[in-house]
Coordinates of N, CA and C in Angstrom, one line a residue:
X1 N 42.1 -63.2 -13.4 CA 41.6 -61.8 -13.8 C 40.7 -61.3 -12.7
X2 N 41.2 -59.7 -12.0 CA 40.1 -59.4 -11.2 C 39.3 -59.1 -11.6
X3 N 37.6 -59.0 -11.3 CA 36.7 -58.2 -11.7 C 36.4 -57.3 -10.9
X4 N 35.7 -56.0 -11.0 CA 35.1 -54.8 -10.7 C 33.5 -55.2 -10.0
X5 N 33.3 -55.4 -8.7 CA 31.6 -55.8 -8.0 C 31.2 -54.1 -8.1
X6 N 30.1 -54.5 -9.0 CA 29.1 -53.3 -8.9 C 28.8 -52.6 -7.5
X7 N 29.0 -51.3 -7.8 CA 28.8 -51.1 -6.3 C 27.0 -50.7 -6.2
X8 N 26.5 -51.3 -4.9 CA 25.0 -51.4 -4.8 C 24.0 -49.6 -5.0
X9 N 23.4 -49.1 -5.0 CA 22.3 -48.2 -4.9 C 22.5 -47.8 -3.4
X10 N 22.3 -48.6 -2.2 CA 22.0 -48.0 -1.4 C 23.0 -47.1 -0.7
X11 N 24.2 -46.7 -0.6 CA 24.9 -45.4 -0.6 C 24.4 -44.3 -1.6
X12 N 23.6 -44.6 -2.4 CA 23.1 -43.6 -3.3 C 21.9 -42.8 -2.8
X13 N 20.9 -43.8 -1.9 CA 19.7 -43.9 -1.3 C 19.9 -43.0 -0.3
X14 N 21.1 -43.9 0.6 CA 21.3 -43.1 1.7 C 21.7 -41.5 1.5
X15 N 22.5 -40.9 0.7 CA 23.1 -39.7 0.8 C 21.8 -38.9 0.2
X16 N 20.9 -39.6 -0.9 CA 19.5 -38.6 -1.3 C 18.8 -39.1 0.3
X17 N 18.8 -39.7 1.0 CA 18.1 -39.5 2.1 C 18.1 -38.1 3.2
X18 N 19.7 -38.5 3.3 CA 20.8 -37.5 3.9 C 20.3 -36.3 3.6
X19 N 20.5 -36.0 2.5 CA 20.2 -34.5 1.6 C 19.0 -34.4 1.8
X20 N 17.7 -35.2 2.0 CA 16.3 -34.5 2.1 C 16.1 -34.0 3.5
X21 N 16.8 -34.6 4.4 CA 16.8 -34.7 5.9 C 17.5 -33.4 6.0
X22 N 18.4 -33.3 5.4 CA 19.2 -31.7 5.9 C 18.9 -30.9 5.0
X23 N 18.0 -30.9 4.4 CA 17.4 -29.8 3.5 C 16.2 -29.9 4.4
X24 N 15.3 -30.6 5.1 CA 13.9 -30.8 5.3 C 13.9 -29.8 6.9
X25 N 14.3 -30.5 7.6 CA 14.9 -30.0 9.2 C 14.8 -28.1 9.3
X26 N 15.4 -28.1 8.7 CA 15.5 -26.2 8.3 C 13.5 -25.7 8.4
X27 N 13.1 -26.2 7.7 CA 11.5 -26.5 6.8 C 11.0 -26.6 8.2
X28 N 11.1 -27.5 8.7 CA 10.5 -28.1 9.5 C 10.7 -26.9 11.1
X29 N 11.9 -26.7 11.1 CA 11.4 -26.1 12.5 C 10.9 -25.0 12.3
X30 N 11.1 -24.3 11.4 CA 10.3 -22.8 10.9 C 9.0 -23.0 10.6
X31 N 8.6 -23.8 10.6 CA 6.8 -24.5 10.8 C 6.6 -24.4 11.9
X32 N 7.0 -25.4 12.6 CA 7.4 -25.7 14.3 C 7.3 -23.8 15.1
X33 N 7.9 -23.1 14.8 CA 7.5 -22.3 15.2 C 6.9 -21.2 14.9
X34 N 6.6 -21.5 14.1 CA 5.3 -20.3 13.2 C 4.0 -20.9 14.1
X35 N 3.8 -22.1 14.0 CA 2.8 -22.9 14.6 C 2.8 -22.9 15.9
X36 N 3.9 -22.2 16.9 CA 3.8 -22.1 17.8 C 3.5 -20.7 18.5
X37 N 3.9 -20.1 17.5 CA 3.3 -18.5 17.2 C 1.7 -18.5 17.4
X38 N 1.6 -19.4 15.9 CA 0.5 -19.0 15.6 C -1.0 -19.7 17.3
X39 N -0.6 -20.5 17.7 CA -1.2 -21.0 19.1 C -0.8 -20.2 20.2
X40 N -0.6 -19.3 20.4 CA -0.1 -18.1 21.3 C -0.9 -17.2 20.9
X41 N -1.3 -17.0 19.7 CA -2.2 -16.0 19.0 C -3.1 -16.1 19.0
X42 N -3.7 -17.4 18.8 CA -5.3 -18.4 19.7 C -5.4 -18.2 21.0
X43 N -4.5 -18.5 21.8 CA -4.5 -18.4 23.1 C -4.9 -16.9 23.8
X44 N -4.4 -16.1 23.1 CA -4.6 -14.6 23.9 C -5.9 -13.8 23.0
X45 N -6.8 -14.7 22.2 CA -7.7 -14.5 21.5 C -9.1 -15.0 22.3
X46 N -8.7 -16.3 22.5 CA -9.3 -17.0 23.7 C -9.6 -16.3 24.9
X47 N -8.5 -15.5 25.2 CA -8.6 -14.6 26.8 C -9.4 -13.6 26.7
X48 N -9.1 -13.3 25.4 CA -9.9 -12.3 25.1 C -11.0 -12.2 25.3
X49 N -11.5 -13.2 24.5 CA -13.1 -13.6 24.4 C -13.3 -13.5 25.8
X50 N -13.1 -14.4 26.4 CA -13.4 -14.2 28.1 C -13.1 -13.1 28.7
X51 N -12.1 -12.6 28.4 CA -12.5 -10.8 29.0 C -13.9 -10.4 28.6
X52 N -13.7 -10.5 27.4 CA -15.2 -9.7 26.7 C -16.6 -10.2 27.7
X53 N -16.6 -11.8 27.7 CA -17.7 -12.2 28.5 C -18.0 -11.6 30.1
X54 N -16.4 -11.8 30.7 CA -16.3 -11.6 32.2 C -16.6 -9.7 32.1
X55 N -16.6 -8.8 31.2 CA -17.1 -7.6 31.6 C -18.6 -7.4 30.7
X56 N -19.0 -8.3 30.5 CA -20.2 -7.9 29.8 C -20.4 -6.9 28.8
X57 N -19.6 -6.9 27.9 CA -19.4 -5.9 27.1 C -20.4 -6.0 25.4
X58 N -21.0 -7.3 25.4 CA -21.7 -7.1 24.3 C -22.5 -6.4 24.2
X59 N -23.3 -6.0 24.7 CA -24.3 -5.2 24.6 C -24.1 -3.4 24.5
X60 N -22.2 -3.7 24.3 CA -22.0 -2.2 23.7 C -21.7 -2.3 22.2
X61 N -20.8 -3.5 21.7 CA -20.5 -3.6 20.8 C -20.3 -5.1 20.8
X62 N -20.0 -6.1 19.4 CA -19.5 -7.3 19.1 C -18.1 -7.7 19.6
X63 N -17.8 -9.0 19.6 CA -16.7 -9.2 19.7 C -15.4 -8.9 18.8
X64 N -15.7 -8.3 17.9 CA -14.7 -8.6 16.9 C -14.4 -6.7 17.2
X65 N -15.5 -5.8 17.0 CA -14.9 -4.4 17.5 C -14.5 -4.3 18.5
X66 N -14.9 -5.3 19.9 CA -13.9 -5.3 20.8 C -12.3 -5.8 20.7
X67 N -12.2 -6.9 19.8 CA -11.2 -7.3 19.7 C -10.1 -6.3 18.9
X68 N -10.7 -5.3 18.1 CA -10.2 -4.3 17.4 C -9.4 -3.7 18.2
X69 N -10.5 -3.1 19.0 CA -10.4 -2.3 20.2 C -9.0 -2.6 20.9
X70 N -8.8 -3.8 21.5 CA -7.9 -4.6 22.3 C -7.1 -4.5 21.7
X71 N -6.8 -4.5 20.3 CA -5.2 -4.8 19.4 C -5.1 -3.4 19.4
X72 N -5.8 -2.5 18.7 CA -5.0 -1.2 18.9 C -4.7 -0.8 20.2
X73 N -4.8 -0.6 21.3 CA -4.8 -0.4 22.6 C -3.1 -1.3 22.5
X74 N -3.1 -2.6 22.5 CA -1.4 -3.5 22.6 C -0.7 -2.9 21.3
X75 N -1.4 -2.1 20.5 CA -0.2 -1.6 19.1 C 0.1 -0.3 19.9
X76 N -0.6 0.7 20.3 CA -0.2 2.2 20.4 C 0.6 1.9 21.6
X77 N 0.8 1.0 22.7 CA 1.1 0.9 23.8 C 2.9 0.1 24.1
X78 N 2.3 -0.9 23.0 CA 3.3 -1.8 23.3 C 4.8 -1.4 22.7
X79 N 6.0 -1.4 22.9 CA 7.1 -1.1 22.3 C 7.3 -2.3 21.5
X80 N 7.9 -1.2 20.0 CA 8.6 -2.7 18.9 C 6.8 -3.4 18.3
X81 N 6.0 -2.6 18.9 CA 4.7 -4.0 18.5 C 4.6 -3.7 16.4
X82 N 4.8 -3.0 15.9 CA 4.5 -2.8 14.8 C 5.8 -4.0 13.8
X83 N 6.7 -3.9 14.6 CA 8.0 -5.1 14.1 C 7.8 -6.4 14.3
X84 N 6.9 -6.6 15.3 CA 6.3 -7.9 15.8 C 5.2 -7.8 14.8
X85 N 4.1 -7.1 14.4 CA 3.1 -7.6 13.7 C 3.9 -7.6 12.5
X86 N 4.8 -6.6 11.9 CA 5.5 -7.6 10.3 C 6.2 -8.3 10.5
X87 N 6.7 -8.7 11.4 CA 7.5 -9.9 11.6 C 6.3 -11.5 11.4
X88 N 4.7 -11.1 12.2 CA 3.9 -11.9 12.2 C 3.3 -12.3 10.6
X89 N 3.4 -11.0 10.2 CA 2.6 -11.2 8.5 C 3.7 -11.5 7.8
X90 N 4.3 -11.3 7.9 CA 5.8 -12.2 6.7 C 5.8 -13.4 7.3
X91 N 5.6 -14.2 8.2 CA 6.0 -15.3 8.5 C 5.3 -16.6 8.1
X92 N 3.7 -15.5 8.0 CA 2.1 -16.0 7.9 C 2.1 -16.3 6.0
X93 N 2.6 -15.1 5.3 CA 2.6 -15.0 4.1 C 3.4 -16.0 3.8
X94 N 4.6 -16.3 4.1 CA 5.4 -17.3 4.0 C 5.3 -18.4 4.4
X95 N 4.4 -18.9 5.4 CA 4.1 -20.3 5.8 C 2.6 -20.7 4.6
X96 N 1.9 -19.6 4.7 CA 0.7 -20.1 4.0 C 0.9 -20.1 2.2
X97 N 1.9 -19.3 2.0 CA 2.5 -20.1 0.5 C 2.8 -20.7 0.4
X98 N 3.8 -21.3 1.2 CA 4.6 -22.5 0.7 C 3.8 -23.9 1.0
X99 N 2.5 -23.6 1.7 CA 2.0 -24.9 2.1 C 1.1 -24.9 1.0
X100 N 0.9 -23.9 0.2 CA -0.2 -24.1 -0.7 C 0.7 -24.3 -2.4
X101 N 2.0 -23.7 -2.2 CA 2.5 -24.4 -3.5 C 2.7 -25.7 -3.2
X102 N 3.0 -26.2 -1.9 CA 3.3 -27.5 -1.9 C 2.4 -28.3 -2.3
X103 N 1.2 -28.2 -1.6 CA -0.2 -28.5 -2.1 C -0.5 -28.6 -3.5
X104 N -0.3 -27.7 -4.2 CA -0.7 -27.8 -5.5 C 0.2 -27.9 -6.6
X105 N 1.5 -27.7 -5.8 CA 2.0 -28.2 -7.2 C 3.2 -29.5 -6.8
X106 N 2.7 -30.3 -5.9 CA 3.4 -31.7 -5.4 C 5.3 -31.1 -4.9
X107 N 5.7 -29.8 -5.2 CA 6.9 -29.7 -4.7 C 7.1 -30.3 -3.3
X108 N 8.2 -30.3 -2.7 CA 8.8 -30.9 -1.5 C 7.9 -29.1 -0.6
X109 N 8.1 -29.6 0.9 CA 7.9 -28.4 2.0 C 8.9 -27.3 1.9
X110 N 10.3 -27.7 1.6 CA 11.6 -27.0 1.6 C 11.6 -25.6 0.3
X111 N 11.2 -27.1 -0.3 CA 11.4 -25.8 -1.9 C 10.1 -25.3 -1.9
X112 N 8.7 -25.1 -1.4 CA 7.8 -24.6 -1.3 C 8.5 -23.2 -0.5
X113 N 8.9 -23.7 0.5 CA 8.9 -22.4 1.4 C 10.2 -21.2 0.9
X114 N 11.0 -21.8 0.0 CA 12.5 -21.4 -0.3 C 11.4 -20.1 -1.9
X115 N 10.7 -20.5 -2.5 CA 10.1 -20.6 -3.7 C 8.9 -19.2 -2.7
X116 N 8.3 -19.6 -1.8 CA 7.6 -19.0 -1.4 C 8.4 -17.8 -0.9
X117 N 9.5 -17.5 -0.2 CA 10.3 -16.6 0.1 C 11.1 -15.9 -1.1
X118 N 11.2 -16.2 -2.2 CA 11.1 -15.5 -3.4 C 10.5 -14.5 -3.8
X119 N 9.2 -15.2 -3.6 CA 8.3 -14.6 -4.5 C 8.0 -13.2 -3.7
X120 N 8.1 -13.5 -2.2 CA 7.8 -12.1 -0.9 C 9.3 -11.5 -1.6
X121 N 9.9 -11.6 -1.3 CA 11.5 -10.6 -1.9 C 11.9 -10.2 -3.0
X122 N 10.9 -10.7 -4.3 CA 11.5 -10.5 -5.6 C 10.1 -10.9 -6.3
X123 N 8.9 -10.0 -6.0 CA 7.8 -10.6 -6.5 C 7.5 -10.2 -8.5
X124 N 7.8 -12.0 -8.7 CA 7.7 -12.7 -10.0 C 6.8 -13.6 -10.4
X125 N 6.2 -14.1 -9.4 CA 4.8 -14.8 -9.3 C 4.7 -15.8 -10.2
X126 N 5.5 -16.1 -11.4 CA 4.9 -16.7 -12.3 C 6.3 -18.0 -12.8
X127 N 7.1 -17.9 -12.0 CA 8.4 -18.6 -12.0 C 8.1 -20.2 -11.8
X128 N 6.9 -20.3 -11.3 CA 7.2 -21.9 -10.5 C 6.4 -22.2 -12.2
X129 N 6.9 -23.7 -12.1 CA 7.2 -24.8 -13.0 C 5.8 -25.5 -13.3
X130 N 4.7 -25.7 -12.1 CA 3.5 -26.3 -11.9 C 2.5 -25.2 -12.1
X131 N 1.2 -25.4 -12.9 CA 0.3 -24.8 -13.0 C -0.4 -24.1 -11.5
X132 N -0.2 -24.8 -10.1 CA -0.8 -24.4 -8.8 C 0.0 -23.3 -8.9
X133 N 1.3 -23.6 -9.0 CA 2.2 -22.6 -8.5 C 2.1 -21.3 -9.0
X134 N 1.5 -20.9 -9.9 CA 1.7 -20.0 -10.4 C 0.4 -18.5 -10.2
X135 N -0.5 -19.6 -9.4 CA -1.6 -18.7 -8.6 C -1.1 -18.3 -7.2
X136 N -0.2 -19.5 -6.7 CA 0.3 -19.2 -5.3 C 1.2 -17.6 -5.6
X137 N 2.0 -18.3 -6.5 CA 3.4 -17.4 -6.8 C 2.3 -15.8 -6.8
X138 N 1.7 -15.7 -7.6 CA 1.1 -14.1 -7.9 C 0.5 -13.9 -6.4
X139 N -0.7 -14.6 -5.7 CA -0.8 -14.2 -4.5 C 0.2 -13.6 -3.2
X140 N 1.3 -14.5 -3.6 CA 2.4 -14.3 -2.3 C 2.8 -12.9 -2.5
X141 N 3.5 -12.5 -4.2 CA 4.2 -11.6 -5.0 C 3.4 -10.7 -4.1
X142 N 1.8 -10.2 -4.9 CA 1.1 -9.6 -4.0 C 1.3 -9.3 -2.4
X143 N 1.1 -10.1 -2.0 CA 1.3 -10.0 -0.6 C 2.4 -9.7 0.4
X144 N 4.2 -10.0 -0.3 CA 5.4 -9.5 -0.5 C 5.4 -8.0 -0.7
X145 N 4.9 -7.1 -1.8 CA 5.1 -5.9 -2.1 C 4.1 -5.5 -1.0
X146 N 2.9 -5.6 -0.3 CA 2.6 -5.0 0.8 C 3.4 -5.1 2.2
X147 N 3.8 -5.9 2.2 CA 4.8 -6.2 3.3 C 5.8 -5.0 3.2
X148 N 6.4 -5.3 1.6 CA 7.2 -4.6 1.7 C 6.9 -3.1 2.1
X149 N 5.6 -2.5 1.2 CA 5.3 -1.1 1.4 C 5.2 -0.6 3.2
X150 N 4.4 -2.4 3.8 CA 4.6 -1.1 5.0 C 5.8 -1.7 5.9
X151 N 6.8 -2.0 5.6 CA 8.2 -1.9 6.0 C 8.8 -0.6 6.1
X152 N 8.6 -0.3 4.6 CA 9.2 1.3 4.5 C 8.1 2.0 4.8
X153 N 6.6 2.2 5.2 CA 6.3 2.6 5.7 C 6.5 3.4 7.6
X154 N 7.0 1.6 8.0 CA 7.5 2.1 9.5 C 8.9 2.3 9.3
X155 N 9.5 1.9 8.3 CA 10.8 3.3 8.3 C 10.7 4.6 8.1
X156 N 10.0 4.6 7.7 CA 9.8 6.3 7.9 C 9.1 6.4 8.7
X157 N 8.1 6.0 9.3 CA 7.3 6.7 10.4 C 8.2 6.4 11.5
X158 N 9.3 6.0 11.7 CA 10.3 5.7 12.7 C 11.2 7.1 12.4
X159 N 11.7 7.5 11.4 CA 13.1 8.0 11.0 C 12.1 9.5 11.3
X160 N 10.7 9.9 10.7 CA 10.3 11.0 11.4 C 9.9 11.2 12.6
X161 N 9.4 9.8 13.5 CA 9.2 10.7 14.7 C 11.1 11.3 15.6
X162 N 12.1 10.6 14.8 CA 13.2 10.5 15.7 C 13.6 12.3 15.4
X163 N 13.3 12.4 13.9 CA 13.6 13.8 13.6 C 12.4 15.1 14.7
X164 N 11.2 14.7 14.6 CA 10.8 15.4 15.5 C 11.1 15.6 17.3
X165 N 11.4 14.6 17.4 CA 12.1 14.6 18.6 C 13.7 15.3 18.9
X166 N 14.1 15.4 17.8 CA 15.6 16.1 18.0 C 14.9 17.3 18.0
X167 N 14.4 18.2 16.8 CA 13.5 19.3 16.2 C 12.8 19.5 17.9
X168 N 12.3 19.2 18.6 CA 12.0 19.3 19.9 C 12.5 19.2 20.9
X169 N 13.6 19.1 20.9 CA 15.0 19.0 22.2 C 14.7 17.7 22.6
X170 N 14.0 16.7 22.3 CA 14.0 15.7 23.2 C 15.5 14.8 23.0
X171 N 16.2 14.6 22.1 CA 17.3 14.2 22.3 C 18.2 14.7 23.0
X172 N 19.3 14.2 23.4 CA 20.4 14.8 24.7 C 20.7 15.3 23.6
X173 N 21.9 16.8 24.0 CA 22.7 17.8 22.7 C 23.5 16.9 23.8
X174 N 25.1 16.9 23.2 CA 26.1 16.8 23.2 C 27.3 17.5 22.7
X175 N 27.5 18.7 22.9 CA 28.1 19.8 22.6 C 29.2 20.4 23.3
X176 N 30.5 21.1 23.2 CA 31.4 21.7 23.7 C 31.7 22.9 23.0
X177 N 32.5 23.8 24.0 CA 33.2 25.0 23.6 C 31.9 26.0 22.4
X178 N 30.9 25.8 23.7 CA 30.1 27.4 23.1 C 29.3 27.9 23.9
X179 N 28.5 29.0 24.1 CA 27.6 29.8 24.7 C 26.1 29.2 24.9
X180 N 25.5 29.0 25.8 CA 23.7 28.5 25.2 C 23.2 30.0 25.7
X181 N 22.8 30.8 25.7 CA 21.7 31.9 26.1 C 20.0 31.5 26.1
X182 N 19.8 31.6 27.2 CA 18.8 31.4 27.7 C 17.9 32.4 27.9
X183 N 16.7 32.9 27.6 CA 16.0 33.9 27.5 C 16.3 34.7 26.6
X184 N 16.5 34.9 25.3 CA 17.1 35.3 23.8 C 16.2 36.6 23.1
X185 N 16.6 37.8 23.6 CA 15.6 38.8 22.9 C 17.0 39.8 22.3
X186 N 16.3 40.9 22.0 CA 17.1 42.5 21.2 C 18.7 42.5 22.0
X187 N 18.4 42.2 23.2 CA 19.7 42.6 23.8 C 20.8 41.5 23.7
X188 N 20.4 40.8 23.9 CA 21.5 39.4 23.5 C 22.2 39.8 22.2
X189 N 21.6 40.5 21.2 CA 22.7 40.8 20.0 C 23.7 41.2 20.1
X190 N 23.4 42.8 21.6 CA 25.1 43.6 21.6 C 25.9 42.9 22.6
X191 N 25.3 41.9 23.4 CA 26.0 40.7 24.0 C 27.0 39.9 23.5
X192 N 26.1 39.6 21.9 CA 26.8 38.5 21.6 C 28.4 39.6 20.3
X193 N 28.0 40.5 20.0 CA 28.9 41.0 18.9 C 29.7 41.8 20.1

């Protein structure tokens, strides 16, 4: 008579391994470079400060209104900079949630951040399962609906300056088969009829 050998756990082990690893990896490099963001952002903070020192500038104002000073100067200047700073605060909202639901309510990094990305796109705040989570969750929600507002904020401050720029000839016309009259007074009427 044959018998049936139990088959052991550890193919069971291994594939819940498998599955944390390829769930985890995703987690991990979106850390990886948030964190590498965010040391780039130290770094040119750093410069700063030593600008500020190398022109002697305290004694007009502190570091921190200079530092003002310096970011608006790279916002009004810089192209796309308003997409980079929401791109920087969603990324920040979303790393510093998910590290703090993880934190507090023992979830895995993965489902912290998946959980955390939720709550920015569908703010419910009160969804997670653990008592932490449900301070995280309302903070993020919060912090999601401003994101969101000034998203659609620079959509429209985008979609109007494009309109005033047509509204001011600055876009190319692209037009055929008509007249332009140039210098347009009384007489151009029995011109044009």
């Amino acid at each position: 008579m044959d018998t049936i050998a139990p088959q052991s756990a550890a193919p069971c082990v291994a594939e819940t391994r498998r599955a944390w690893l390829d769930a985890s990896v995703p987690a991990l490099i979106f850390l990886g470079v948030w964190f590498m963001v965010l040391n780039q952002i130290v770094r040119i903070v750093w410069q700063e400060r030593r600008r500020f020192r190398d022109k002697r500038a305290a004694h007009q104002a502190g570091f921190f209104t200079y530092l003002t000073y310096r970011f608006g100067h790279w916002y009004a200047w810089t192209p796309g900079a308003s997409v980079k700073v929401l791109l920087v605060m969603s990324a920040t909202l979303l790393v510093l949630g998910g590290l703090g639901h993880s934190a507090l309510s023992r979830a895995s990094i993965q489902e912290s951040l998946w959980r955390s990305w939720i709550w920015i796109a569908d703010p419910d705040g009160g969804e997670s399962a653990h008592e932490g989570g449900h301070v995280v969750g309302v903070v993020v929600s919060i912090g999601g609906m401003l994101i969101f507002a000034l998203l659609l904020s620079l959509i429209t401050s985008s979609f109007e300056e494009f309109l005033w720029h047509l509204r001011h000839g600055s876009v190319p016309v692209v037009e055929g088969d008509h007249i332009v009259i140039l210098g347009y007074d009384s007489s151009a009427v029995i011109m044009i009829e």
